[in-house]
Short mmCIF file of C-alpha atoms and ligand atoms in Angstrom, two decimals:
data_model
loop_
_atom_site.label_atom_id
_atom_site.label_comp_id
_atom_site.label_asym_id
_atom_site.label_seq_id
_atom_site.Cartn_x
_atom_site.Cartn_y
_atom_site.Cartn_z
CA UNK A 27 6.56 20.93 -18.21
CA UNK A 28 4.29 17.88 -18.18
CA UNK A 29 3.04 16.83 -14.79
CA UNK A 30 4.30 13.64 -13.17
CA UNK A 31 1.66 10.92 -13.18
CA UNK A 32 0.95 9.10 -9.91
CA UNK A 33 -1.02 5.96 -9.02
CA UNK A 34 -1.59 4.65 -5.50
CA UNK A 35 -3.19 1.41 -4.33
CA UNK A 36 -4.33 0.27 -0.93
CA UNK A 37 -3.90 -3.49 -0.57
CA UNK A 38 -3.90 -5.48 2.71
CA UNK A 39 -3.88 -2.40 4.87
CA UNK A 40 -5.84 -0.05 7.06
CA UNK A 41 -6.59 3.46 5.82
CA UNK A 42 -3.72 4.93 7.85
CA UNK A 43 -1.12 5.30 5.11
CA UNK A 44 -3.49 7.07 2.73
CA UNK A 45 -4.85 9.20 5.58
CA UNK A 46 -1.26 10.24 6.33
CA UNK A 47 -0.91 11.27 2.67
CA UNK A 48 -3.96 13.52 3.07
CA UNK A 49 -2.39 14.85 6.29
CA UNK A 50 0.03 16.88 4.20
CA UNK A 51 -3.01 19.21 4.24
CA UNK A 52 -2.88 22.32 2.07
CA UNK A 53 0.62 21.42 0.89
CA UNK A 54 -1.15 18.95 -1.38
CA UNK A 55 -2.11 21.95 -3.54
CA UNK A 56 1.56 22.65 -4.27
CA UNK A 57 2.14 18.97 -4.98
CA UNK A 58 -0.82 18.86 -7.36
CA UNK A 59 0.76 21.65 -9.43
CA UNK A 60 3.43 19.11 -10.35
CA UNK A 61 1.64 15.77 -9.97
CA UNK A 62 -1.55 14.31 -11.45
CA UNK A 63 -3.16 11.57 -9.35
CA UNK A 64 -4.34 9.20 -12.07
CA UNK A 65 -5.46 6.25 -9.93
CA UNK A 66 -5.97 6.04 -6.17
CA UNK A 67 -8.55 5.40 -3.45
CA UNK A 68 -8.79 9.20 -3.27
CA UNK A 69 -9.88 9.60 -6.93
CA UNK A 70 -12.44 7.81 -9.10
CA UNK A 71 -10.58 5.73 -11.69
CA UNK A 72 -11.23 2.15 -12.78
CA UNK A 73 -7.99 1.05 -14.46
CA UNK A 74 -4.36 1.54 -13.45
CA UNK A 75 -2.83 3.58 -16.28
CA UNK A 76 0.84 3.94 -17.22
CA UNK A 77 2.36 6.34 -14.67
CA UNK A 78 5.72 7.67 -13.55
CA UNK A 79 5.34 6.91 -9.85
CA UNK A 80 3.33 4.16 -8.16
CA UNK A 81 2.66 3.76 -4.46
CA UNK A 82 1.60 0.52 -2.79
CA UNK A 83 0.33 0.62 0.77
CA UNK A 84 -0.43 -2.68 2.40
CA UNK A 85 0.95 -6.18 2.41
CA UNK A 86 0.05 -8.98 -0.01
CA UNK A 87 -2.28 -11.45 1.63
CA UNK A 88 -4.38 -12.86 -1.19
CA UNK A 89 -4.21 -13.60 -4.91
CA UNK A 90 -6.01 -10.42 -5.93
CA UNK A 91 -3.44 -8.31 -4.08
CA UNK A 92 -0.62 -10.18 -5.82
CA UNK A 93 -2.30 -9.46 -9.17
CA UNK A 94 -2.61 -5.74 -8.31
CA UNK A 95 1.02 -5.52 -7.17
CA UNK A 96 2.17 -7.08 -10.47
CA UNK A 97 -0.09 -4.71 -12.41
CA UNK A 98 1.39 -1.75 -10.53
CA UNK A 99 4.91 -2.96 -11.35
CA UNK A 100 3.98 -3.17 -15.04
CA UNK A 101 2.43 0.27 -15.12
CA UNK A 102 4.74 2.31 -12.85
CA UNK A 103 8.26 3.43 -13.71
CA UNK A 104 9.14 3.91 -10.04
CA UNK A 105 7.39 1.80 -7.41
CA UNK A 106 7.20 2.81 -3.73
CA UNK A 107 6.40 0.46 -0.84
CA UNK A 108 4.68 2.84 1.54
CA UNK A 109 4.19 1.97 5.20
CA UNK A 110 5.25 -0.99 7.30
CA UNK A 111 2.60 -3.30 5.84
CA UNK A 112 4.04 -2.87 2.34
CA UNK A 113 7.67 -2.80 3.48
CA UNK A 114 7.65 -5.63 6.05
CA UNK A 115 4.17 -7.20 6.03
CA UNK A 116 3.22 -5.22 9.13
CA UNK A 117 0.30 -6.11 11.34
CA UNK A 118 -1.03 -8.50 8.68
CA UNK A 119 1.86 -10.83 9.49
CA UNK A 120 0.27 -11.67 12.85
CA UNK A 121 -1.64 -14.42 11.06
CA UNK A 122 1.57 -15.97 9.77
CA UNK A 123 1.93 -17.91 13.02
CA UNK A 124 -0.98 -20.14 12.06
CA UNK A 125 -2.14 -21.90 8.86
CA UNK A 126 -4.28 -19.76 6.56
CA UNK A 127 -7.28 -22.08 7.14
CA UNK A 128 -7.07 -21.49 10.88
CA UNK A 129 -6.89 -17.71 10.34
CA UNK A 130 -10.04 -17.89 8.19
CA UNK A 131 -11.83 -19.95 10.86
CA UNK A 132 -10.85 -17.44 13.55
CA UNK A 133 -12.10 -14.54 11.41
CA UNK A 134 -15.38 -16.05 10.21
CA UNK A 135 -16.37 -18.41 13.04
CA UNK A 136 -14.47 -18.09 16.31
CA UNK A 137 -14.43 -14.38 17.11
CA UNK A 138 -16.78 -13.45 19.95
CA UNK A 139 -18.50 -10.81 17.79
CA UNK A 140 -19.31 -13.30 15.00
CA UNK A 141 -22.76 -14.89 14.61
CA UNK A 142 -22.24 -17.76 12.17
CA UNK A 143 -24.01 -20.84 13.60
CA UNK A 144 -23.48 -22.87 10.42
CA UNK A 145 -19.76 -22.12 10.47
CA UNK A 146 -19.76 -20.97 6.85
CA UNK A 147 -16.35 -19.82 5.62
CA UNK A 148 -16.47 -18.01 2.25
CA UNK A 149 -14.45 -19.84 -0.37
CA UNK A 150 -14.68 -19.55 -4.14
CA UNK A 151 -16.29 -16.12 -4.35
CA UNK A 152 -13.59 -14.15 -2.59
CA UNK A 153 -9.87 -13.68 -3.30
CA UNK A 154 -7.92 -16.71 -2.11
CA UNK A 155 -5.75 -16.22 0.96
CA UNK A 156 -2.00 -16.77 0.51
CA UNK A 157 -0.36 -19.10 3.05
CA UNK A 158 1.20 -15.99 4.64
CA UNK A 159 0.88 -12.22 4.39
CA UNK A 160 4.07 -11.00 2.71
CA UNK A 161 5.83 -7.70 1.94
CA UNK A 162 5.45 -6.30 -1.57
CA UNK A 163 9.08 -6.95 -2.55
CA UNK A 164 8.61 -10.70 -2.19
CA UNK A 165 6.57 -10.54 -5.42
CA UNK A 166 7.71 -7.45 -7.34
CA UNK A 167 10.79 -5.21 -7.38
CA UNK A 168 10.44 -2.15 -5.18
CA UNK A 169 12.45 1.01 -5.89
CA UNK A 170 11.72 3.11 -2.80
CA UNK A 171 10.93 2.00 0.76
CA UNK A 172 9.02 4.30 3.11
CA UNK A 173 8.69 2.55 6.50
CA UNK A 174 6.43 3.84 9.25
CA UNK A 175 3.01 3.05 10.63
CA UNK A 176 1.90 5.22 9.10
CA UNK A 177 4.74 7.17 7.51
CA UNK A 178 4.61 10.76 8.70
CA UNK A 179 2.97 13.29 6.34
CA UNK A 180 6.20 15.30 6.25
CA UNK A 181 8.12 12.17 5.26
CA UNK A 182 5.65 11.38 2.48
CA UNK A 183 5.94 14.93 1.13
CA UNK A 184 9.74 14.76 1.34
CA UNK A 185 9.74 11.49 -0.64
CA UNK A 186 7.68 13.10 -3.41
CA UNK A 187 9.91 16.19 -3.42
CA UNK A 188 13.00 14.03 -3.78
CA UNK A 189 11.44 12.07 -6.65
CA UNK A 190 10.36 15.28 -8.37
CA UNK A 191 13.98 16.47 -8.14
CA UNK A 192 15.05 13.29 -9.91
CA UNK A 193 16.51 11.55 -6.85
CA UNK A 194 15.60 8.09 -5.52
CA UNK A 195 15.03 8.80 -1.82
CA UNK A 196 16.37 6.70 1.05
CA UNK A 197 14.33 7.62 4.11
CA UNK A 198 16.73 8.41 6.99
CA UNK A 199 16.04 6.78 10.36
CA UNK A 200 15.14 10.09 11.99
CA UNK A 201 12.26 10.52 9.50
CA UNK A 202 10.67 7.14 10.28
CA UNK A 203 7.61 7.51 12.50
CA UNK A 204 5.39 5.05 14.37
CA UNK A 205 2.46 7.03 15.80
S1 LIG B 5 1.57 0.62 7.81
FE1 LIG B 5 0.25 1.05 9.57
S2 LIG B 5 -1.00 2.79 8.90
FE2 LIG B 5 -0.09 1.87 7.04
S3 LIG B 5 -1.63 0.42 6.31
FE3 LIG B 5 -0.23 -0.72 7.66
S4 LIG B 5 -1.21 -0.67 9.68
FE4 LIG B 5 -2.17 0.93 8.45
#
């Protein structure tokens, strides 16, 4: 039987969700008997190919992330929002209480660890900030939600097992973890 093809992307996020994926430890070997990871921060691939399952970790906070989320939707039959940042916006939403320009000024000028005497804020050469950081499903349809910060490794493995059995998983409350 052909292996299921998987792509994962890491958008406005920390590494935690992908680290939790790797925390399934040696059970990843069993998963890899059934799944090919075609595109991911954990493999070296340049383009998002057509795949069966796509995973997005992270919120959408700039125009590049919106583009990548749309690309994932185009290329993935089933799309998973993985982790609180992707599902709800997560910690990225803390900036939503101020205008995007003020958030940029805080990040590039005001923080005590920043040395930027000319007050330069990068503009054209970097992805443009959205007015707010938003969950993935505000831009593209999501098929599976996996809350948690990060989702537990056992929960991630269970989600894949359910999908491999042909079921669309609904993560029960007792499997949601916030470590
Ligand atoms: S949900 Fe938590 S662990 Fe995952 S990317 Fe967001 S902050 Fe990191």
